C-alpha positions as YAML, in Angstrom:
chain: A
units: angstrom
residues:
- id: 1
  name: MET
  ca: [-10.43, -62.26, -11.55]
- id: 2
  name: SER
  ca: [-10.57, -61.35, -7.88]
- id: 3
  name: MET
  ca: [-7.84, -62.33, -5.47]
- id: 4
  name: ASN
  ca: [-10.21, -64.72, -3.64]
- id: 5
  name: LYS
  ca: [-11.09, -66.50, -6.89]
- id: 6
  name: LEU
  ca: [-7.39, -66.80, -7.85]
- id: 7
  name: PHE
  ca: [-6.51, -68.15, -4.40]
- id: 8
  name: PHE
  ca: [-9.38, -70.64, -4.58]
- id: 9
  name: SER
  ca: [-8.28, -71.75, -8.07]
- id: 10
  name: VAL
  ca: [-4.67, -72.20, -6.98]
- id: 11
  name: VAL
  ca: [-5.65, -74.13, -3.83]
- id: 12
  name: SER
  ca: [-8.06, -76.30, -5.83]
- id: 13
  name: LEU
  ca: [-5.44, -77.16, -8.40]
- id: 14
  name: LEU
  ca: [-2.89, -77.90, -5.66]
- id: 15
  name: ALA
  ca: [-5.34, -80.24, -3.95]
- id: 16
  name: LEU
  ca: [-6.02, -82.14, -7.19]
- id: 17
  name: THR
  ca: [-2.34, -82.63, -7.97]
- id: 18
  name: SER
  ca: [-1.16, -85.53, -5.84]
- id: 19
  name: CYS
  ca: [1.35, -87.69, -7.72]
- id: 20
  name: ALA
  ca: [5.13, -87.46, -7.35]
- id: 21
  name: SER
  ca: [6.52, -84.99, -9.87]
- id: 22
  name: GLU
  ca: [9.90, -83.73, -10.86]
- id: 23
  name: TYR
  ca: [10.58, -80.00, -10.96]
- id: 24
  name: LYS
  ca: [13.48, -78.06, -12.36]
- id: 25
  name: ILE
  ca: [14.04, -74.40, -11.51]
- id: 26
  name: GLU
  ca: [16.35, -72.32, -13.70]
- id: 27
  name: GLY
  ca: [16.89, -68.76, -12.62]
- id: 28
  name: SER
  ca: [18.72, -65.71, -13.77]
- id: 29
  name: SER
  ca: [19.43, -62.42, -12.07]
- id: 30
  name: SER
  ca: [20.96, -59.18, -13.13]
- id: 31
  name: VAL
  ca: [21.15, -58.05, -9.47]
- id: 32
  name: SER
  ca: [24.78, -58.44, -8.46]
- id: 33
  name: ARG
  ca: [24.19, -58.63, -4.65]
- id: 34
  name: LEU
  ca: [22.22, -61.89, -4.88]
- id: 35
  name: ASP
  ca: [24.86, -64.35, -3.79]
- id: 36
  name: GLY
  ca: [22.72, -67.26, -2.58]
- id: 37
  name: LYS
  ca: [19.23, -68.56, -2.94]
- id: 38
  name: MET
  ca: [17.25, -70.90, -0.76]
- id: 39
  name: LEU
  ca: [13.93, -72.59, -1.49]
- id: 40
  name: LYS
  ca: [11.53, -73.05, 1.45]
- id: 41
  name: VAL
  ca: [8.04, -74.54, 1.72]
- id: 42
  name: PRO
  ca: [5.43, -74.29, 4.53]
- id: 43
  name: ASP
  ca: [5.43, -76.97, 7.19]
- id: 44
  name: GLY
  ca: [2.78, -76.15, 9.79]
- id: 45
  name: ASP
  ca: [3.57, -72.68, 11.12]
- id: 46
  name: ARG
  ca: [7.17, -72.49, 9.82]
- id: 47
  name: MET
  ca: [9.06, -72.56, 6.53]
- id: 48
  name: VAL
  ca: [11.48, -75.41, 5.97]
- id: 49
  name: LYS
  ca: [14.38, -75.61, 3.55]
- id: 50
  name: VAL
  ca: [13.86, -77.73, 0.43]
- id: 51
  name: ASP
  ca: [16.86, -76.87, -1.70]
- id: 52
  name: SER
  ca: [19.50, -74.17, -2.13]
- id: 53
  name: ALA
  ca: [21.73, -72.90, -4.89]
- id: 54
  name: GLU
  ca: [24.46, -70.36, -5.33]
- id: 55
  name: VAL
  ca: [24.07, -67.61, -7.92]
- id: 56
  name: ILE
  ca: [27.04, -67.90, -10.25]
- id: 57
  name: HIS
  ca: [27.40, -65.24, -12.98]
- id: 58
  name: GLY
  ca: [23.70, -64.45, -12.55]
- id: 59
  name: ILE
  ca: [22.51, -68.04, -12.96]
- id: 60
  name: PHE
  ca: [21.10, -70.52, -10.41]
- id: 61
  name: LYS
  ca: [19.46, -73.94, -10.68]
- id: 62
  name: MET
  ca: [17.52, -76.25, -8.38]
- id: 63
  name: GLU
  ca: [15.68, -79.51, -9.04]
- id: 64
  name: GLY
  ca: [13.96, -82.24, -7.12]
- id: 65
  name: VAL
  ca: [10.87, -84.37, -6.63]
- id: 66
  name: LEU
  ca: [7.74, -83.50, -4.61]
- id: 67
  name: ASP
  ca: [4.62, -85.56, -3.95]
- id: 68
  name: SER
  ca: [2.34, -82.68, -5.00]
- id: 69
  name: SER
  ca: [2.41, -79.07, -6.09]
- id: 70
  name: VAL
  ca: [3.16, -76.68, -3.28]
- id: 71
  name: ILE
  ca: [3.42, -72.96, -2.72]
- id: 72
  name: ALA
  ca: [7.04, -72.05, -1.84]
- id: 73
  name: SER
  ca: [9.18, -68.98, -1.32]
- id: 74
  name: LEU
  ca: [12.54, -68.05, -2.66]
- id: 75
  name: TYR
  ca: [14.83, -66.68, 0.06]
- id: 76
  name: MET
  ca: [18.08, -64.74, 0.09]
- id: 77
  name: ASP
  ca: [19.59, -65.42, 3.49]
- id: 78
  name: ASP
  ca: [16.51, -65.05, 5.75]
- id: 79
  name: ILE
  ca: [14.69, -62.57, 3.51]
- id: 80
  name: ASN
  ca: [11.64, -63.78, 1.60]
- id: 81
  name: ILE
  ca: [12.10, -62.58, -1.98]
- id: 82
  name: MET
  ca: [9.10, -64.04, -3.68]
- id: 83
  name: PRO
  ca: [6.38, -66.70, -3.59]
- id: 84
  name: PHE
  ca: [5.81, -69.18, -6.40]
- id: 85
  name: VAL
  ca: [4.48, -72.72, -7.02]
- id: 86
  name: ILE
  ca: [6.73, -75.75, -7.19]
- id: 87
  name: GLU
  ca: [5.02, -78.04, -9.68]
- id: 88
  name: LYS
  ca: [5.92, -80.60, -12.30]
- id: 89
  name: GLY
  ca: [7.97, -79.07, -15.12]
- id: 90
  name: LYS
  ca: [10.59, -76.49, -15.82]
- id: 91
  name: ILE
  ca: [10.17, -73.26, -13.83]
- id: 92
  name: ALA
  ca: [11.96, -70.13, -15.03]
- id: 93
  name: ILE
  ca: [12.74, -67.33, -12.52]
- id: 94
  name: ASN
  ca: [14.02, -63.97, -13.78]
- id: 95
  name: ILE
  ca: [15.05, -61.33, -11.28]
- id: 96
  name: ASP
  ca: [16.15, -57.78, -12.10]
- id: 97
  name: ASN
  ca: [16.06, -54.45, -10.30]
- id: 98
  name: ALA
  ca: [12.57, -53.67, -11.61]
- id: 99
  name: ARG
  ca: [10.70, -56.96, -11.18]
- id: 100
  name: ILE
  ca: [10.64, -60.66, -10.51]
- id: 101
  name: VAL
  ca: [8.90, -63.00, -12.93]
- id: 102
  name: VAL
  ca: [8.23, -66.75, -12.61]
- id: 103
  name: SER
  ca: [6.98, -68.67, -15.64]
- id: 104
  name: GLY
  ca: [7.05, -71.99, -17.47]
- id: 105
  name: THR
  ca: [4.37, -73.95, -15.57]
- id: 106
  name: PRO
  ca: [0.59, -73.48, -15.56]
- id: 107
  name: LEU
  ca: [0.14, -72.33, -11.95]
- id: 108
  name: ASN
  ca: [3.10, -69.95, -12.01]
- id: 109
  name: ASP
  ca: [1.97, -68.47, -15.32]
- id: 110
  name: ARG
  ca: [-1.47, -67.79, -13.82]
- id: 111
  name: LEU
  ca: [-0.05, -66.44, -10.55]
- id: 112
  name: TYR
  ca: [2.39, -64.04, -12.17]
- id: 113
  name: ASP
  ca: [-0.18, -62.98, -14.77]
- id: 114
  name: PHE
  ca: [-2.36, -61.97, -11.81]
- id: 115
  name: VAL
  ca: [0.56, -60.26, -10.02]
- id: 116
  name: GLY
  ca: [1.40, -58.34, -13.20]
- id: 117
  name: LYS
  ca: [-2.18, -57.13, -13.60]
- id: 118
  name: LYS
  ca: [-2.38, -56.21, -9.94]
- id: 119
  name: THR
  ca: [0.76, -54.05, -10.04]
...
């Protein structure tokens, strides 16, 4: 699947998802220098904070409610670590020195399947 087709698929699915939904993000990291995480989403031409969590013993959690699915980024301080989709369900984020993987929800599974094939 080409990048344009994947992008169109993700945007189409995001546009169709419009009811309030709960999300839960559970992450783990084996990278010891990750001491804080922040979740940001686009708002016009800037990224705004949605939630934040401290990494404690390699584990972090975030949860909340959004009106619709949205593409977000996970930040450490002001550094964008990775994009993913906040959508209804339980999202798993695993970070190690070799790679970052997001799974557990349909759009993230498709996105990171594509990222895996691309790399």
